[in-house]
PDB file of C-alpha atoms in Angstrom:
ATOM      1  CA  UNK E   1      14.590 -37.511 -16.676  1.00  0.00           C
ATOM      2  CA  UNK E   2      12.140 -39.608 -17.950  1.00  0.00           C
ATOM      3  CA  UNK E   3      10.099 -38.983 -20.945  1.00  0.00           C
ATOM      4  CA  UNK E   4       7.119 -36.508 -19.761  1.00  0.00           C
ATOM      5  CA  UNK E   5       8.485 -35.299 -16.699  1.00  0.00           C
ATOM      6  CA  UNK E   6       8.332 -31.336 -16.991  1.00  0.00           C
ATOM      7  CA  UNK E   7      10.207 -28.849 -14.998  1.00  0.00           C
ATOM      8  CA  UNK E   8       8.559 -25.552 -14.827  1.00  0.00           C
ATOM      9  CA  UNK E   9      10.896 -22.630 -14.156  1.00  0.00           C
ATOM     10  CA  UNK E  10       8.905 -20.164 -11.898  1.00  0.00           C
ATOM     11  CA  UNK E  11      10.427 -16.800 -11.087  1.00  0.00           C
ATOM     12  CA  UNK E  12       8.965 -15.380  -7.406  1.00  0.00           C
ATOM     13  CA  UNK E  13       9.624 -11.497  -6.464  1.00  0.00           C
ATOM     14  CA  UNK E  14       9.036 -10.861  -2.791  1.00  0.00           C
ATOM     15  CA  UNK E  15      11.265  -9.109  -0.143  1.00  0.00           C
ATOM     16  CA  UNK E  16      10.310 -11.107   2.667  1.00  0.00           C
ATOM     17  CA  UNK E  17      13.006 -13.983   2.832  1.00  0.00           C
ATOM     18  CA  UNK E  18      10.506 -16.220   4.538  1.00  0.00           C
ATOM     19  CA  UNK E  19       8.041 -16.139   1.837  1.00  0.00           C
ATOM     20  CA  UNK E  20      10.741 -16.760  -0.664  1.00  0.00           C
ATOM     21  CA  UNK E  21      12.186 -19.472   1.290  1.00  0.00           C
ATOM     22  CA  UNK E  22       8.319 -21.379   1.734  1.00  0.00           C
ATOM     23  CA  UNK E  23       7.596 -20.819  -2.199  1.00  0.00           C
ATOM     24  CA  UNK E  24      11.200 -22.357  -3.222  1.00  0.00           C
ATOM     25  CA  UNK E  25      10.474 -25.258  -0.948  1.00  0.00           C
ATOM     26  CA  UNK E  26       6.985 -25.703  -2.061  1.00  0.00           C
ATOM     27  CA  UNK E  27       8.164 -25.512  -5.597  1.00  0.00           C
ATOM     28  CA  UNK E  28      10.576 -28.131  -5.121  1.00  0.00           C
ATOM     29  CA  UNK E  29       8.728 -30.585  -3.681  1.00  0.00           C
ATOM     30  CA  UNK E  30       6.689 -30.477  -6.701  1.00  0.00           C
ATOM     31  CA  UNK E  31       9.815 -30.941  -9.161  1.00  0.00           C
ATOM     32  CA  UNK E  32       9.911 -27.529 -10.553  1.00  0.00           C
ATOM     33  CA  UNK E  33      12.503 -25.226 -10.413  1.00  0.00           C
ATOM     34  CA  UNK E  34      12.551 -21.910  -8.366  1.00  0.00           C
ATOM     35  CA  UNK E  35      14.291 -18.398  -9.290  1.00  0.00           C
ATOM     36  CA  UNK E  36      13.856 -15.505  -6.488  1.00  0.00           C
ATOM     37  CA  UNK E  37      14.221 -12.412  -6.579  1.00  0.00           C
ATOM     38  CA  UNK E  38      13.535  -9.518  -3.632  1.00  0.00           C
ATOM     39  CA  UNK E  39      12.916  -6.453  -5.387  1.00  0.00           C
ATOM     40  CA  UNK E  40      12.144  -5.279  -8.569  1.00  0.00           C
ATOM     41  CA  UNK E  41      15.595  -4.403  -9.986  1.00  0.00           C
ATOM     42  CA  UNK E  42      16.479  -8.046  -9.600  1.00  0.00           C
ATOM     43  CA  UNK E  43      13.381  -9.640 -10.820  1.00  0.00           C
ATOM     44  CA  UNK E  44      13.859  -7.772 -14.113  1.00  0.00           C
ATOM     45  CA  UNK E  45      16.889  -9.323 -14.625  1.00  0.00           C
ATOM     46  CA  UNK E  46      15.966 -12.541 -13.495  1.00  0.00           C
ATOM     47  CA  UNK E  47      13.183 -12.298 -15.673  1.00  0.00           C
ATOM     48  CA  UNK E  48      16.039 -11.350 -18.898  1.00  0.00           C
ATOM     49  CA  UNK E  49      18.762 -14.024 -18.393  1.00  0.00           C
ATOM     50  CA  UNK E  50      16.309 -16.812 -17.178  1.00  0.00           C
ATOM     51  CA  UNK E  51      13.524 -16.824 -18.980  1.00  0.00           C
ATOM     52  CA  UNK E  52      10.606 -18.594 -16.410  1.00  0.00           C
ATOM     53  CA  UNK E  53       8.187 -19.924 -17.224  1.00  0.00           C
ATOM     54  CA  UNK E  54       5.811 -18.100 -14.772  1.00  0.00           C
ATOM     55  CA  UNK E  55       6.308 -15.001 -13.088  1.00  0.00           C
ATOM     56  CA  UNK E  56       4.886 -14.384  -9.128  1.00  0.00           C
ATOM     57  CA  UNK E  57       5.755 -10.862  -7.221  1.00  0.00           C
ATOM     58  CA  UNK E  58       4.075  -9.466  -4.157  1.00  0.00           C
ATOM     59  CA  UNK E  59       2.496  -6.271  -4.360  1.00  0.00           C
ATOM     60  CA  UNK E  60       4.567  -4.328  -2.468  1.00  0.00           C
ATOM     61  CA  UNK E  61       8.064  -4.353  -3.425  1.00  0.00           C
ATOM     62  CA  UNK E  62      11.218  -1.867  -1.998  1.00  0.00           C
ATOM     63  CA  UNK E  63      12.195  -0.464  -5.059  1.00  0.00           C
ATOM     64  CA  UNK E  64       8.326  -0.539  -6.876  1.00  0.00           C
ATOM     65  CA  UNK E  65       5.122  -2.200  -7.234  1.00  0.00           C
ATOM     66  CA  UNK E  66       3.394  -5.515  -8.464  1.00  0.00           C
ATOM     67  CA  UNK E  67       1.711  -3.934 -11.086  1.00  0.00           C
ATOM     68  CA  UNK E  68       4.709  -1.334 -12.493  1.00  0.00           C
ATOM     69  CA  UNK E  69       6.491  -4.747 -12.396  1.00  0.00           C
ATOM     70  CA  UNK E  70       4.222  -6.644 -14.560  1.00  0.00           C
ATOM     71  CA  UNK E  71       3.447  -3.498 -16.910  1.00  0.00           C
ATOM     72  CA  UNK E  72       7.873  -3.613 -17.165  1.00  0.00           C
ATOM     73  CA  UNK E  73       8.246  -7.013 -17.642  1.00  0.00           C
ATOM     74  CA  UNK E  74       4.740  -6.843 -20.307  1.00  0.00           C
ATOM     75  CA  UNK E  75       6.415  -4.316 -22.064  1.00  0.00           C
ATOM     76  CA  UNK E  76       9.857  -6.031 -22.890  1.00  0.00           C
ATOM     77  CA  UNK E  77       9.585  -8.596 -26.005  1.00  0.00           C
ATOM     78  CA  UNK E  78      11.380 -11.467 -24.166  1.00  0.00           C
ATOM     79  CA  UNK E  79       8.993 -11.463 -21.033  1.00  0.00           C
ATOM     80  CA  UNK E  80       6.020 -10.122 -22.575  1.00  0.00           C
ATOM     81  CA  UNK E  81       4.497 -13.648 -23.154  1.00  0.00           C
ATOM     82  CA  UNK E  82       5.250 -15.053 -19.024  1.00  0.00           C
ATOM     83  CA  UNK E  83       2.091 -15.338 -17.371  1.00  0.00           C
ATOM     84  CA  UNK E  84       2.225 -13.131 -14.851  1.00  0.00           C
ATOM     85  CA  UNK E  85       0.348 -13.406 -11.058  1.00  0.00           C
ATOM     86  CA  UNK E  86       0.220 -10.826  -8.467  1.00  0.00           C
ATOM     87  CA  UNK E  87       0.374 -12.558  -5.048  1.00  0.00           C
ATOM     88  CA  UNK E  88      -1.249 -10.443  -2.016  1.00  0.00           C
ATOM     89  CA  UNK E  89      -2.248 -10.306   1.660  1.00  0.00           C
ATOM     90  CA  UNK E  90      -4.765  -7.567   1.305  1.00  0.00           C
ATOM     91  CA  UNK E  91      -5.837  -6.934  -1.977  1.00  0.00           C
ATOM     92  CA  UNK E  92      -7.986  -4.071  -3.116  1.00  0.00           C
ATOM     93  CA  UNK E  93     -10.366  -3.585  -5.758  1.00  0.00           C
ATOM     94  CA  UNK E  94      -7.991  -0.438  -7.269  1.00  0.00           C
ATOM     95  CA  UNK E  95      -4.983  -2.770  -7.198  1.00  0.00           C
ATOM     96  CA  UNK E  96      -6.959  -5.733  -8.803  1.00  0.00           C
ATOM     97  CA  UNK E  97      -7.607  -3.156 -11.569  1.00  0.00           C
ATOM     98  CA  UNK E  98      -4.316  -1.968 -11.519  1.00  0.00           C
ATOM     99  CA  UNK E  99      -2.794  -5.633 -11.952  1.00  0.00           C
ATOM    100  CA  UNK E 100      -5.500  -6.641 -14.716  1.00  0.00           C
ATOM    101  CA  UNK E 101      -4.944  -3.629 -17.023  1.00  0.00           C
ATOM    102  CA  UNK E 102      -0.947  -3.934 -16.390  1.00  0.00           C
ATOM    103  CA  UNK E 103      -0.996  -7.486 -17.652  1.00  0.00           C
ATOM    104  CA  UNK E 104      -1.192 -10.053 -14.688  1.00  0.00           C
ATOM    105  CA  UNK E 105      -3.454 -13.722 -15.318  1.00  0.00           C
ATOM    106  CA  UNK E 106      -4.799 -13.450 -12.262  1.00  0.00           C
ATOM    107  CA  UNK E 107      -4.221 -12.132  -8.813  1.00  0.00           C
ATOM    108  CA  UNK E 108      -4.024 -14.537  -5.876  1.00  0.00           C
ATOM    109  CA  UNK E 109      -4.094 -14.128  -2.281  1.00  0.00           C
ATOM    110  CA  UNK E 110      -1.034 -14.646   0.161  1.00  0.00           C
ATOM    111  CA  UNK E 111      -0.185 -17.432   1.658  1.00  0.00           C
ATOM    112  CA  UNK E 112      -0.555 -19.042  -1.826  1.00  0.00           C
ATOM    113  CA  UNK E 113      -2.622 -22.730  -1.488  1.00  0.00           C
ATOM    114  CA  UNK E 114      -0.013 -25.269  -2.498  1.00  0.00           C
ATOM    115  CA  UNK E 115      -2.883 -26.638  -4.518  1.00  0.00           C
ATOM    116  CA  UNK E 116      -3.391 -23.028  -6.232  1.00  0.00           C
ATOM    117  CA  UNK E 117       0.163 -22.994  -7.057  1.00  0.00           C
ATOM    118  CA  UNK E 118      -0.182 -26.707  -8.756  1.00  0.00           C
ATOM    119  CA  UNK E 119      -3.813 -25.427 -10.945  1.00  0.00           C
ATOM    120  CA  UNK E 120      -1.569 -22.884 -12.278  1.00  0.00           C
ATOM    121  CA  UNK E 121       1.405 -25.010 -13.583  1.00  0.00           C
ATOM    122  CA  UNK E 122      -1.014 -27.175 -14.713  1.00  0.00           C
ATOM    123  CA  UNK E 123      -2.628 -24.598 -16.521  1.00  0.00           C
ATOM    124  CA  UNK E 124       0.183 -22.235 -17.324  1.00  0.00           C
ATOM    125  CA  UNK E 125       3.049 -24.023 -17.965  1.00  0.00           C
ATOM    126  CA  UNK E 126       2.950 -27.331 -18.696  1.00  0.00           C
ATOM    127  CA  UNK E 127       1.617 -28.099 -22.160  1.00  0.00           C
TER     128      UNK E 127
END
């Protein structure tokens, strides 16, 4: 494409295929590239043989958890530098702790502002 266009490649873990579907159509629109996954297991690999540039997962997850996710994919030299986001209907102050200390930027609440989602890039991934 044309010189400064930037496609961000951003790697969203949720098993609800609704949210996956508004988030890869969101992402879209905006020119960047979407890579779902809808559990843990899968995200991990996503995670290996894609290498986003941004990593989103929901909370609650079949096989495991937001934060054991991040605190995996933290702890593996080729995913350890992704920013990492929690996403989150109802989050708690415990979880919030539990997402900070396992390695997540930030965590955000669900449904994600499109807006929110264009701050990060902006911050996170383009540059």
């Amino acid at each position: 494409g044309p010189q400064g266009e930037y496609m961000a490649r951003l790697l969203f873990v949720d098993d609800d295929p609704f949210t996956l579907e508004t988030l890869a159509k969101a992402v879209q629109v905006l020119g960047h590239q979407p890579i779902l996954a809808s559990n843990g297991q899968e995200a991990l690999l996503a995670a290996e043989e894609q290498s986003p540039d941004l990593i989103f997962t929901d909370m609650s997850l079949p096989d495991t958890d937001g934060a054991t996710l991040i605190g995996l994919l933290h702890g593996q030299e080729s995913t350890a530098k992704i920013p990492m986001f929690i996403l989150s209907a109802s989050p708690t102050e415990d979880a919030i702790e539990r997402t900070r200390s396992a390695g997540a930027q930030a965590y955000l609440n669900k449904p994600i502002r499109l807006q929110t989602l264009i701050d990060i890039i902006g911050k996170f991934a383009v540059g």
